[in-house]
Amino acid sequence: MNSPVTGAPSDVGTGHEARDRSANRGPSPVLPPASHSTQERIPTVVVEEHEDIARLVAGRIAQLIRSRAAQGRTAVLGLATGSTPIGVYRELIRMHREEGLSFANVVTFNLDEYYPMKPDNMHSYHRFMQENLFSSVDVPAHQVHIPRGDVPRELVDSECAAYEAAIRAAGGIDFQLLGVGKTGHIGFNEPGSGVDSRTRLVHLDAVTRRDAAADFFGEEFVPKEAVTMGVATILEAREIAIIATGEHKSAIVRRAVEGDINVEIAATFLQRHPATTFYLDSSAGADLTRIATPWLLDEVHWTPDLMLRAVVWLSLQTGRAILKLTQRDYAEHGMSSLVAQRGSPGAVNGEVFNALGAKIRGKSKLPTGKRTIVFSPHPDDDVISMGGILRKFVQNDNRMIVAYMTSGNIAVFDHDVRRYVDFLRRLAHERDVADGTVDRFATLVNDFLDSKQPGDVDIDEVADIKRIIRESEAVAGIEVMGLTRDDARFLNLPFYQTGKVKKDPIGPADVAIVRALLEEFQPEIIFVAGDLSDPHGTHRMCKEAIDRAVLELYGPRPSADSRSAEPHRRATDRVQETGAPQRPEVWLYRGAWQEWAVTDATWLVPMSQEELRLKIQAIFKHQSQKDSAPFPGQDDREFWQRVDARNKDTAALLDRLGLAEYFAMEAYVVE
Ligand code: F6R
């Protein structure tokens, strides 16, 4: 039997120990872990990439399972669903296959399940766990526990009590894995869940339902309730790892880690737990004080990057243009050491002002005559995210192609398919080209749509119509920019072709397609969506396909050291000398959801009112995504409205900092 719920057994460490152990094993934290000078109330580890978290957390779980197995005891795991823990489960499966990690002694309790929900439903967490972990490891079925979403309402309370009893009977949870929702929920403990709450039926918050809307093919299909372990149930776990990735989590992470305990944000209760570690990738950790504004905590080493960030922050904080910042402003905001180092406020102001100004690249300062590929994850990211620079590149006689990586077909409404089929049928009849083929096709499509249930995968005919709708919109979009249909390539990467929101992992076939295009076109510049928080991860996956193809073709990127050792020679020049294919420069743009911070951007590209208008006209060509896109994320605005606001905001920000007043502006990071 396991040890009692309270008191940590010898092989279960505190959060701090877990952090130290894991830091030795793998990637190093971006910044030193929490020290006396941070404001963090939960020990927090920030690593570069989300894969690093998977390795750290899976490593810790494996260690626990093995040490328990060696003692002939069980390891009781509390498990989570959602997008965040999938990497941890993949890594555990890999360890099972390649390192012989056995789950025979593992007992699991999942946090939650939607209600009502049948276990075999595609949205059920029973099915999620089967697909993402259990079916690939040797955990005995009778040792797996997941709250049931299919019991009659009058039995839910007793079922919940039985769940709690089962956890106790197993000896309590040794290691609890958690994600965090944008509401700050852990499990489905939505705002208002008390510290004493136990496993129970709860109402889902509107934000949570909205986040799940895409997976359910519409918010109206997301269940309104769920069964979840309570906050008290979770806090009784001996060790907790809570993980968050992506910039869309950075605000709630900061609130949970640095803010006061508050019943409106269940994750803050973890501050009371003696052995919790928060694992973050650099995007999710970006708002933590030690990363966003470290000079407020301690003495810092002033690098040019940090100076830029700090002075921009100070300017916004004080409402004073950079060139007007005074000694007093610096002193009052923990930045006197910067002034001391550079000699005077004027010197700091001038250096930062010039550094920002040097980022601004109008048409005359942008490349000319370069072979350029724009990689667009979906058939509208090109114009939404980089319509301004695209036009300028065309005007500068760069040789451009736009490579659409996926068809984006799942984001086309069924009613648009009906409309196009009706159009086809009418045209065929009126122009007398109908020999019955078009009618039969239309009937097939309409019959399918009549019988289609939410979540059903489209038949090939419908998927093809949706793809073609988006392809023709993409061509219309780039024509506005001055390109032609011959400049569009539709890659249709296989990973996307599941017909569902959930995609396959990037595989060799995806990489081969990207690689073939690079080989054929031999670009000098490629534009890549470097946006890491799109709701379904498609942008991230497309970037992975490109990164892998680039690696295969050109080898690893020269390190920063070797680049700075040869400041006057670009990487491209060096590989050219060796006869290897020329490595293109990678220009990262952001997707529809965020823009690069002006401090992170390499280039800021101004747009006039006419240029912004042209860009918006190109976005309008994507009619299937207008008015209301099927997957808008948490933002109600149409894509063109977001673009309008975001590009004007970037320009307005430079204005506030005291630089020139532009109408609108896009931002790019050159890798
Ligand atoms: C899932 C669960 C939730 C999720 C949270 C984050 O079992 O209990 O608390 O962990 O909603 O979800 P993702 O990881 O999809 O962002």
XYZ file of C-alpha atoms and ligand atoms in Angstrom:
687
model
C 0.000 0.000 0.000
C 1.168 3.527 -0.634
C 1.994 5.997 2.050
C -0.785 8.214 3.383
C -1.920 11.320 1.547
C -0.113 13.773 3.781
C 3.668 13.800 4.131
C 6.020 13.321 1.241
C 7.592 9.895 0.854
C 11.320 9.831 0.419
C 11.354 9.482 -3.346
C 8.966 12.336 -3.968
C 10.866 15.591 -3.837
C 9.807 19.123 -3.176
C 9.303 21.387 -6.096
C 12.717 22.906 -5.611
C 14.453 19.560 -5.665
C 12.524 18.560 -8.738
C 13.605 21.747 -10.406
C 17.243 21.295 -9.547
C 17.283 17.699 -10.665
C 15.627 18.459 -13.930
C 17.827 21.451 -14.609
C 20.822 19.113 -14.474
C 19.272 16.668 -16.866
C 18.382 18.754 -19.832
C 18.176 22.220 -21.240
C 19.122 25.108 -19.069
C 16.579 27.663 -17.937
C 16.461 30.886 -19.941
C 17.144 32.872 -16.814
C 18.292 31.624 -13.434
C 15.513 29.953 -11.481
C 13.618 31.845 -8.814
C 15.957 33.554 -6.349
C 15.441 35.826 -3.372
C 14.990 38.724 -5.731
C 12.102 37.390 -7.802
C 8.484 37.955 -7.021
C 7.602 34.371 -7.764
C 5.482 32.603 -5.224
C 5.654 29.255 -6.983
C 9.061 27.817 -7.968
C 9.197 28.393 -11.703
C 11.400 26.952 -14.415
C 11.523 28.731 -17.762
C 13.019 26.846 -20.695
C 13.501 27.838 -24.286
C 11.140 25.481 -26.105
C 8.040 23.542 -25.198
C 9.818 20.269 -26.096
C 12.236 21.000 -23.261
C 9.332 20.990 -20.814
C 8.170 17.637 -22.151
C 11.610 16.163 -21.526
C 11.904 17.616 -18.025
C 8.447 16.629 -16.826
C 8.398 13.203 -18.481
C 11.862 12.599 -17.041
C 10.615 13.352 -13.552
C 7.571 11.100 -14.006
C 9.761 8.272 -15.307
C 12.083 8.659 -12.344
C 9.142 8.337 -9.969
C 7.713 5.297 -11.772
C 11.077 3.542 -11.767
C 11.932 4.235 -8.155
C 8.517 2.997 -7.073
C 8.837 -0.098 -9.235
C 12.205 -0.826 -7.623
C 10.445 -0.764 -4.244
C 7.600 -2.946 -5.523
C 5.150 -0.071 -5.109
C 2.721 1.743 -7.341
C 3.183 5.285 -8.673
C -0.077 7.218 -8.611
C -0.249 9.867 -11.330
C -2.810 12.634 -11.709
C -3.128 13.409 -15.403
C -4.403 16.296 -17.496
C -5.733 16.623 -21.016
C -5.680 19.624 -23.379
C -3.018 20.696 -25.812
C -0.213 21.346 -23.313
C 0.552 17.868 -21.902
C 0.589 16.088 -25.278
C 4.358 16.550 -25.578
C 4.866 14.996 -22.126
C 2.782 11.992 -23.167
C 4.729 11.640 -26.417
C 7.970 11.646 -24.497
C 6.656 9.028 -22.038
C 5.626 6.833 -24.979
C 9.088 7.232 -26.457
C 10.652 6.219 -23.148
C 8.340 3.216 -22.987
C 9.358 2.106 -26.483
C 13.018 2.965 -26.480
C 14.055 2.792 -22.848
C 11.794 0.057 -21.541
C 9.875 2.330 -19.166
C 7.014 0.157 -17.933
C 3.687 1.495 -16.716
C 2.688 -1.801 -15.107
C 2.925 -0.272 -11.626
C 1.225 2.996 -12.585
C -2.208 4.016 -11.334
C -3.751 7.075 -12.987
C -6.480 9.551 -12.098
C -7.486 12.114 -14.677
C -8.541 15.567 -13.637
C -11.768 15.941 -15.502
C -14.295 15.082 -18.185
C -16.982 17.050 -19.965
C -20.562 16.438 -18.906
C -22.562 14.991 -20.496
C -20.050 13.025 -22.549
C -19.921 9.425 -23.717
C -16.470 7.869 -23.336
C -16.222 6.983 -27.035
C -17.194 10.467 -28.226
C -14.404 12.128 -30.222
C -14.308 14.970 -27.667
C -14.244 12.790 -24.585
C -11.194 12.893 -22.352
C -11.446 9.083 -22.092
C -10.787 8.952 -25.791
C -8.117 11.668 -25.588
C -6.180 9.690 -23.002
C -6.502 6.457 -24.973
C -5.254 8.113 -28.136
C -2.499 10.192 -26.591
C -1.093 7.820 -23.968
C -2.835 4.721 -22.698
C -3.094 2.782 -25.963
C 0.663 3.173 -26.477
C 1.918 2.068 -23.043
C 1.412 -0.993 -20.841
C -0.728 0.532 -18.105
C -3.333 -2.065 -17.039
C -6.857 -0.844 -17.859
C -8.133 -1.429 -14.317
C -5.500 0.981 -12.968
C -6.823 3.855 -15.103
C -9.419 6.238 -13.649
C -11.167 9.099 -15.445
C -14.250 10.940 -14.161
C -17.314 9.667 -15.971
C -19.353 12.024 -18.070
C -22.021 9.472 -18.896
C -23.722 8.820 -15.566
C -27.281 10.069 -15.024
C -27.417 13.449 -13.332
C -28.880 12.064 -10.115
C -25.871 9.753 -9.758
C -23.182 12.347 -10.431
C -22.654 13.267 -6.768
C -22.181 9.693 -5.635
C -19.923 9.038 -8.618
C -17.777 12.030 -7.598
C -17.607 10.807 -4.005
C -16.541 7.376 -5.298
C -13.795 9.044 -7.366
C -12.411 10.746 -4.275
C -12.605 7.464 -2.385
C -10.712 5.687 -5.163
C -7.911 8.283 -4.974
C -7.674 7.766 -1.221
C -7.738 3.986 -1.626
C -4.825 4.240 -4.047
C -2.854 6.046 -1.361
C -3.296 9.548 -2.772
C -1.734 11.112 -5.843
C 2.061 11.097 -5.925
C 2.519 13.352 -8.909
C -0.120 15.628 -10.414
C 0.305 17.052 -13.907
C -1.636 20.261 -14.567
C -2.231 22.698 -17.386
C -3.703 26.126 -16.827
C -6.625 27.667 -18.683
C -6.850 31.313 -19.677
C -9.254 31.811 -16.768
C -6.571 30.453 -14.458
C -8.473 27.217 -14.022
C -6.690 24.034 -13.008
C -8.729 20.980 -13.867
C -12.027 22.654 -14.616
C -11.975 24.672 -11.398
C -13.314 27.849 -12.904
C -13.315 31.289 -11.208
C -15.032 31.020 -7.839
C -13.865 27.464 -7.103
C -12.932 27.378 -3.434
C -9.800 25.972 -1.866
C -11.914 23.293 -0.197
C -13.656 22.151 -3.372
C -13.677 18.452 -4.196
C -14.561 16.351 -7.230
C -17.900 17.664 -8.484
C -20.018 18.811 -11.404
C -19.222 22.411 -12.459
C -20.375 24.961 -15.027
C -17.753 25.859 -17.591
C -16.740 29.494 -17.886
C -17.621 31.342 -21.104
C -13.905 31.866 -21.874
C -13.193 28.149 -21.488
C -16.094 27.203 -23.760
C -14.928 29.680 -26.322
C -11.397 28.251 -26.223
C -12.850 24.805 -26.870
C -15.180 26.015 -29.650
C -12.876 25.163 -32.529
C -12.402 21.586 -31.347
C -16.152 21.155 -31.074
C -16.885 22.786 -34.447
C -18.765 25.665 -32.845
C -19.260 27.096 -29.379
C -22.855 25.910 -29.305
C -21.637 22.292 -29.294
C -19.272 22.716 -26.330
C -20.799 21.100 -23.220
C -21.827 23.591 -20.562
C -20.682 21.432 -17.674
C -17.864 19.156 -16.624
C -16.902 16.859 -13.781
C -13.601 17.922 -12.241
C -11.376 17.124 -9.307
C -11.611 19.997 -6.824
C -8.894 22.409 -5.753
C -8.541 20.517 -2.459
C -8.226 17.214 -4.321
C -5.432 18.660 -6.437
C -3.605 20.285 -3.527
C -3.410 16.922 -1.752
C -1.065 15.578 -4.434
C 2.424 15.184 -3.014
C 4.124 16.809 -5.966
C 2.641 18.976 -8.701
C 4.000 20.045 -12.069
C 1.965 22.729 -13.787
C 2.932 23.503 -17.349
C 2.092 26.302 -19.757
C 3.331 27.103 -23.236
C 2.705 29.914 -25.681
C 2.304 33.646 -25.329
C -1.467 33.395 -24.932
C -0.764 31.992 -21.458
C 1.805 34.590 -20.365
C -0.634 36.956 -18.641
C -2.410 34.307 -16.593
C 0.920 32.682 -15.724
C 2.227 35.923 -14.305
C -0.976 36.431 -12.355
C -0.840 32.895 -10.962
C 2.843 33.001 -10.059
C 3.244 36.578 -8.833
C -0.244 37.722 -7.818
C -2.117 37.280 -4.564
C -4.092 34.136 -3.895
C -7.590 34.740 -5.167
C -10.621 32.512 -5.454
C -11.220 33.934 -8.936
C -7.986 32.281 -10.154
C -7.723 28.692 -8.991
C -4.072 28.361 -10.047
C -3.076 30.889 -7.349
C -3.964 28.277 -4.702
C -0.883 26.359 -5.838
C 1.133 29.001 -3.963
C 0.048 27.183 -0.806
C 1.344 23.838 -2.012
C 4.781 22.859 -0.720
C 5.984 20.984 -3.800
C 4.675 22.615 -6.947
C 6.872 23.608 -9.888
C 5.638 25.738 -12.769
C 7.280 24.774 -16.088
C 7.093 27.405 -18.816
C 8.455 27.880 -22.278
C 9.945 31.296 -22.969
C 6.701 32.594 -24.508
C 4.533 31.647 -21.534
C 7.142 33.057 -19.147
C 7.603 36.316 -21.015
C 5.507 38.440 -18.629
C 7.217 37.294 -15.434
C 8.907 40.242 -13.771
C 12.343 38.613 -13.830
C 12.065 38.284 -17.606
C 9.982 41.318 -18.600
C 11.525 43.894 -16.251
C 14.444 42.297 -14.368
C 15.971 45.676 -13.507
C 13.105 46.197 -11.078
C 14.338 43.258 -9.004
C 18.074 43.349 -8.926
C 21.289 44.620 -10.468
C 21.372 43.530 -14.086
C 24.051 43.206 -16.713
C 23.099 45.849 -19.258
C 23.344 44.314 -22.730
C 22.252 46.423 -25.719
C 19.067 44.321 -25.985
C 18.173 44.765 -22.352
C 18.911 48.482 -22.537
C 16.572 48.819 -25.512
C 13.774 46.962 -23.760
C 14.240 48.868 -20.520
C 14.321 52.319 -22.085
C 11.253 51.614 -24.234
C 9.501 50.383 -21.108
C 10.573 53.499 -19.188
C 9.360 55.778 -21.938
C 5.939 54.116 -21.973
C 5.818 53.988 -18.203
C 6.543 57.707 -17.796
C 4.665 58.847 -20.920
C 7.802 60.731 -21.987
C 9.496 60.432 -25.385
C 12.825 58.590 -25.272
C 14.888 61.694 -25.953
C 13.177 63.466 -23.050
C 13.876 60.869 -20.350
C 15.703 62.398 -17.380
C 18.141 61.278 -14.707
C 15.235 61.266 -12.295
C 13.135 58.978 -14.504
C 15.997 56.497 -14.578
C 16.627 56.744 -10.838
C 12.982 56.272 -9.910
C 12.701 53.110 -11.996
C 15.714 51.128 -10.868
C 17.830 52.099 -13.892
C 20.490 54.392 -12.428
C 23.189 51.814 -13.120
C 22.447 52.082 -16.837
C 22.976 55.822 -16.800
C 26.152 55.379 -14.751
C 27.466 52.841 -17.238
C 26.775 55.006 -20.306
C 27.747 58.322 -18.688
C 24.545 60.347 -18.943
C 20.802 60.023 -19.616
C 21.349 61.774 -22.924
C 23.816 59.108 -24.035
C 21.398 56.288 -23.196
C 18.487 58.101 -24.805
C 20.419 58.777 -27.959
C 21.704 55.228 -28.296
C 18.240 53.698 -27.947
C 16.594 56.291 -30.165
C 19.118 55.553 -32.919
C 18.814 51.790 -32.485
C 15.054 51.996 -32.919
C 15.314 54.377 -35.829
C 17.734 52.012 -37.585
C 15.078 49.311 -37.591
C 12.767 51.334 -39.826
C 12.940 50.130 -43.418
C 10.883 51.810 -46.110
C 10.818 50.539 -49.699
C 14.157 52.096 -50.602
C 15.899 50.221 -47.794
C 14.324 46.835 -48.533
C 15.930 44.162 -50.740
C 15.684 44.318 -54.510
C 16.025 41.541 -57.080
C 16.094 38.699 -54.534
C 14.550 35.273 -55.049
C 11.978 35.149 -52.263
C 9.533 32.529 -51.014
C 6.689 33.605 -48.779
C 5.594 30.559 -46.772
C 1.985 31.061 -45.740
C 0.587 28.409 -43.353
C -3.007 29.058 -44.442
C -4.150 30.745 -47.645
C -4.554 34.169 -46.057
C -1.643 34.561 -43.644
C 0.463 36.111 -46.396
C -1.769 39.116 -46.891
C -3.029 39.356 -43.311
C 0.371 39.313 -41.718
C 2.742 40.680 -44.319
C 0.636 42.348 -46.989
C 2.564 45.599 -46.592
C 6.030 44.181 -47.153
C 4.751 41.796 -49.817
C 3.657 44.723 -51.940
C 6.970 46.531 -51.395
C 8.935 43.394 -52.319
C 6.933 43.101 -55.545
C 7.560 46.771 -56.340
C 11.270 46.230 -55.690
C 11.373 43.562 -58.420
C 12.127 40.704 -56.115
C 11.307 37.356 -57.741
C 8.490 36.147 -55.487
C 6.450 33.036 -55.018
C 3.901 32.461 -52.302
C 3.777 28.883 -51.022
C 0.520 28.037 -49.255
C 1.390 25.190 -46.956
C -2.091 23.913 -46.099
C -5.404 24.209 -47.847
C -7.163 25.709 -44.818
C -10.215 23.754 -45.958
C -11.553 22.992 -42.491
C -12.146 26.712 -41.975
C -14.685 26.962 -44.821
C -18.331 26.925 -43.811
C -20.621 24.270 -45.288
C -23.046 26.968 -46.424
C -20.349 28.414 -48.659
C -19.944 25.009 -50.281
C -23.679 24.923 -50.992
C -23.476 28.379 -52.531
C -20.612 27.450 -54.862
C -22.295 24.214 -55.885
C -25.472 26.147 -56.636
C -23.428 28.585 -58.702
C -21.850 25.724 -60.610
C -25.192 24.113 -61.328
C -26.775 27.384 -62.476
C -23.868 28.204 -64.730
C -23.902 24.735 -66.228
C -27.640 24.977 -66.968
C -27.593 28.514 -68.304
C -24.602 27.946 -70.570
C -25.991 24.585 -71.547
C -22.931 22.631 -70.511
C -24.943 20.349 -68.233
C -24.965 16.717 -69.234
C -26.125 15.636 -65.815
C -22.611 15.400 -64.351
C -22.867 18.707 -62.559
C -26.341 17.846 -61.227
C -25.175 14.493 -59.930
C -22.177 16.125 -58.298
C -24.374 18.809 -56.699
C -26.790 16.199 -55.384
C -23.969 14.148 -53.890
C -22.545 17.186 -52.112
C -25.896 18.491 -50.867
C -27.006 15.061 -49.653
C -23.828 14.710 -47.662
C -24.180 18.176 -46.136
C -27.830 17.456 -45.252
C -26.799 14.432 -43.223
C -23.568 15.871 -41.799
C -23.254 15.991 -37.997
C -20.933 18.406 -36.168
C -17.426 16.983 -36.248
C -18.043 14.619 -39.187
C -15.087 14.529 -41.551
C -16.010 15.901 -44.999
C -16.225 13.557 -47.975
C -13.458 14.150 -50.529
C -15.736 16.095 -52.871
C -16.633 18.601 -50.139
C -13.056 18.857 -48.849
C -11.925 19.544 -52.413
C -14.503 22.281 -52.929
C -13.395 23.919 -49.702
C -9.766 23.700 -50.747
C -10.500 25.163 -54.177
C -12.511 28.003 -52.646
C -9.515 28.950 -50.557
C -7.041 28.511 -53.406
C -9.009 30.836 -55.653
C -9.265 33.380 -52.849
C -5.506 33.180 -52.317
C -4.861 33.883 -55.996
C -7.245 36.845 -55.903
C -5.418 38.106 -52.814
C -1.947 38.080 -54.330
C -3.260 39.608 -57.562
C -4.131 42.678 -55.508
C -0.475 42.735 -54.459
C 0.700 42.682 -58.071
C 1.515 38.963 -58.343
C -0.149 36.450 -60.671
C -1.706 33.020 -60.240
C 1.548 31.471 -61.480
C 3.281 32.898 -58.437
C 1.104 30.820 -56.096
C 2.106 27.306 -55.047
C -0.260 25.083 -53.101
C 1.794 22.589 -51.113
C -1.083 20.783 -49.377
C 1.174 19.336 -46.719
C -0.032 15.869 -45.679
C 0.018 16.565 -41.906
C -2.987 18.843 -42.349
C -5.105 16.438 -44.322
C -6.879 14.750 -41.426
C -10.144 16.548 -42.135
C -10.218 17.404 -38.445
C -8.967 20.224 -36.250
C -6.444 17.793 -34.764
C -3.517 17.326 -37.122
C -0.906 14.620 -37.574
C 2.641 15.360 -36.437
C 5.007 16.738 -39.075
C 6.506 13.799 -40.935
C 9.143 13.177 -43.602
C 6.579 13.636 -46.397
C 5.839 17.197 -45.231
C 9.526 18.024 -44.945
C 10.259 16.546 -48.379
C 7.683 18.797 -50.061
C 9.142 21.943 -48.488
C 12.659 20.801 -49.274
C 11.811 20.154 -52.925
C 10.481 23.680 -53.261
C 13.615 25.150 -51.669
C 15.790 23.106 -54.020
C 13.805 24.094 -57.057
C 13.481 27.794 -56.350
C 16.729 28.398 -54.422
C 15.457 31.386 -52.497
C 17.716 34.026 -51.001
C 15.039 35.145 -48.561
C 12.177 33.155 -47.077
C 9.309 34.575 -45.062
C 8.049 32.223 -42.343
C 5.191 32.580 -39.874
C 7.001 32.722 -36.545
C 3.794 33.000 -34.671
C 3.604 30.504 -31.899
C 0.162 30.856 -30.426
C -2.256 30.280 -33.218
C -5.187 28.364 -31.756
C -4.482 25.040 -33.459
C -0.724 24.996 -33.694
C -0.795 24.885 -37.494
C 1.602 27.806 -37.797
C 3.974 26.168 -35.358
C 3.834 22.900 -37.275
C 4.404 24.621 -40.605
C 7.456 26.304 -39.129
C 8.707 22.931 -37.953
C 8.409 21.544 -41.503
C 10.390 24.507 -42.846
C 13.018 24.342 -40.096
C 13.556 20.646 -40.742
C 13.797 21.135 -44.506
C 16.254 24.019 -44.039
C 18.334 21.909 -41.671
C 18.430 18.971 -44.100
C 19.384 21.168 -46.986
C 21.751 23.725 -45.494
C 22.883 22.124 -42.233
C 22.750 23.755 -38.787
C 22.567 27.497 -38.575
C 25.962 29.091 -37.886
C 26.114 29.907 -34.189
C 25.855 33.470 -32.961
C 29.530 33.224 -31.968
C 30.766 32.257 -35.400
C 28.573 34.961 -36.910
C 29.966 37.658 -34.671
C 33.523 36.416 -35.265
C 33.053 37.235 -38.929
C 30.898 40.321 -38.764
C 31.428 41.402 -42.331
C 30.600 38.135 -44.042
C 27.077 36.871 -44.140
C 26.385 33.171 -43.676
C 25.196 33.093 -47.267
C 28.604 34.188 -48.538
C 30.367 31.494 -46.570
C 28.291 28.589 -47.832
C 28.498 29.870 -51.365
C 32.272 29.547 -51.232
C 31.983 25.887 -50.262
C 29.654 25.142 -53.164
C 26.815 24.105 -50.832
C 23.353 25.461 -51.571
C 22.918 29.044 -50.488
C 21.216 29.365 -47.120
C 18.344 31.819 -47.364
C 17.779 34.534 -44.811
C 14.711 33.743 -42.706
C 12.339 36.636 -42.057
C 9.758 35.811 -39.431
C 6.366 37.431 -39.450
C 3.626 37.059 -36.879
C 0.199 35.566 -37.575
C -3.146 37.219 -37.080
C -3.003 37.010 -33.317
C 0.054 39.010 -32.270
C 2.721 41.355 -33.572
C 6.407 41.358 -32.718
C 7.324 43.832 -30.009
C 9.196 46.778 -31.537
C 12.087 45.892 -29.255
C 12.295 42.344 -30.639
C 11.746 43.310 -34.270
C 14.729 43.450 -36.605
C 12.867 45.557 -39.145
C 9.888 47.876 -38.843
C 8.251 48.459 -42.203
C 6.109 51.582 -42.529
C 2.948 51.739 -44.631
C 1.050 54.694 -45.974
C -2.734 54.927 -45.764
C -2.996 53.708 -49.388
C -0.712 50.775 -48.705
C -2.726 49.711 -45.693
C -5.899 50.050 -47.739
C -4.449 47.843 -50.465
C -3.452 45.258 -47.916
C -6.977 45.234 -46.514
C -8.399 44.871 -50.021
C -6.274 41.769 -50.443
C -7.601 40.419 -47.139
C -11.164 41.041 -48.371
C -10.506 38.585 -51.206
C -10.586 35.836 -48.608
C -14.343 35.936 -48.563
C -14.812 32.575 -46.882
C -13.023 33.983 -43.842
C -14.896 37.276 -43.789
C -17.712 38.420 -41.522
C -17.212 35.522 -39.163
C -14.388 33.058 -39.496
C -15.068 29.564 -38.172
C -11.988 29.723 -35.939
C -11.587 33.313 -34.802
C -9.903 32.576 -31.455
C -10.872 34.843 -28.568
C -11.036 37.932 -30.737
C -14.417 38.918 -32.171
C -12.989 41.292 -34.737
C -12.590 40.308 -38.355
C -9.062 39.721 -39.591
C -8.914 43.020 -41.484
C -9.977 44.900 -38.366
C -7.259 43.245 -36.304
C -4.711 44.100 -38.992
C -5.880 47.697 -39.202
C -5.607 48.126 -35.436
C -2.354 46.234 -35.042
C -0.477 48.018 -37.840
C -1.696 51.424 -36.682
C -0.862 50.574 -33.063
C 2.733 49.709 -33.952
C 3.123 53.031 -35.713
C 1.455 54.868 -32.822
C 3.842 53.231 -30.398
C 6.870 54.583 -32.243
C 5.194 57.950 -32.216
C 4.765 57.780 -28.436
C 8.425 56.890 -28.094
C 9.248 60.075 -29.962
C 10.219 58.647 -33.346
C 8.688 59.710 -36.638
C 4.909 59.566 -37.008
C 3.964 56.880 -39.538
C 0.470 55.868 -40.627
C 0.894 52.137 -40.037
C 3.698 49.644 -39.631
C 4.548 45.932 -39.834
C 7.300 44.195 -37.872
C 9.722 41.380 -38.799
C 12.399 39.401 -37.034
C 15.304 38.192 -39.144
C 16.473 34.888 -37.665
C -7.511 19.415 -18.795
C -7.716 20.443 -17.788
C -7.541 21.895 -18.084
C -6.410 22.211 -19.046
C -6.374 23.719 -19.340
C -5.314 24.076 -20.359
O -7.636 18.138 -18.231
O -8.025 20.098 -16.706
O -7.330 22.571 -16.875
O -5.206 21.785 -18.497
O -7.608 24.124 -19.832
O -5.641 23.535 -21.584
P -4.617 23.586 -22.814
O -3.474 22.735 -22.422
O -5.376 22.973 -23.957
O -4.262 25.012 -23.013
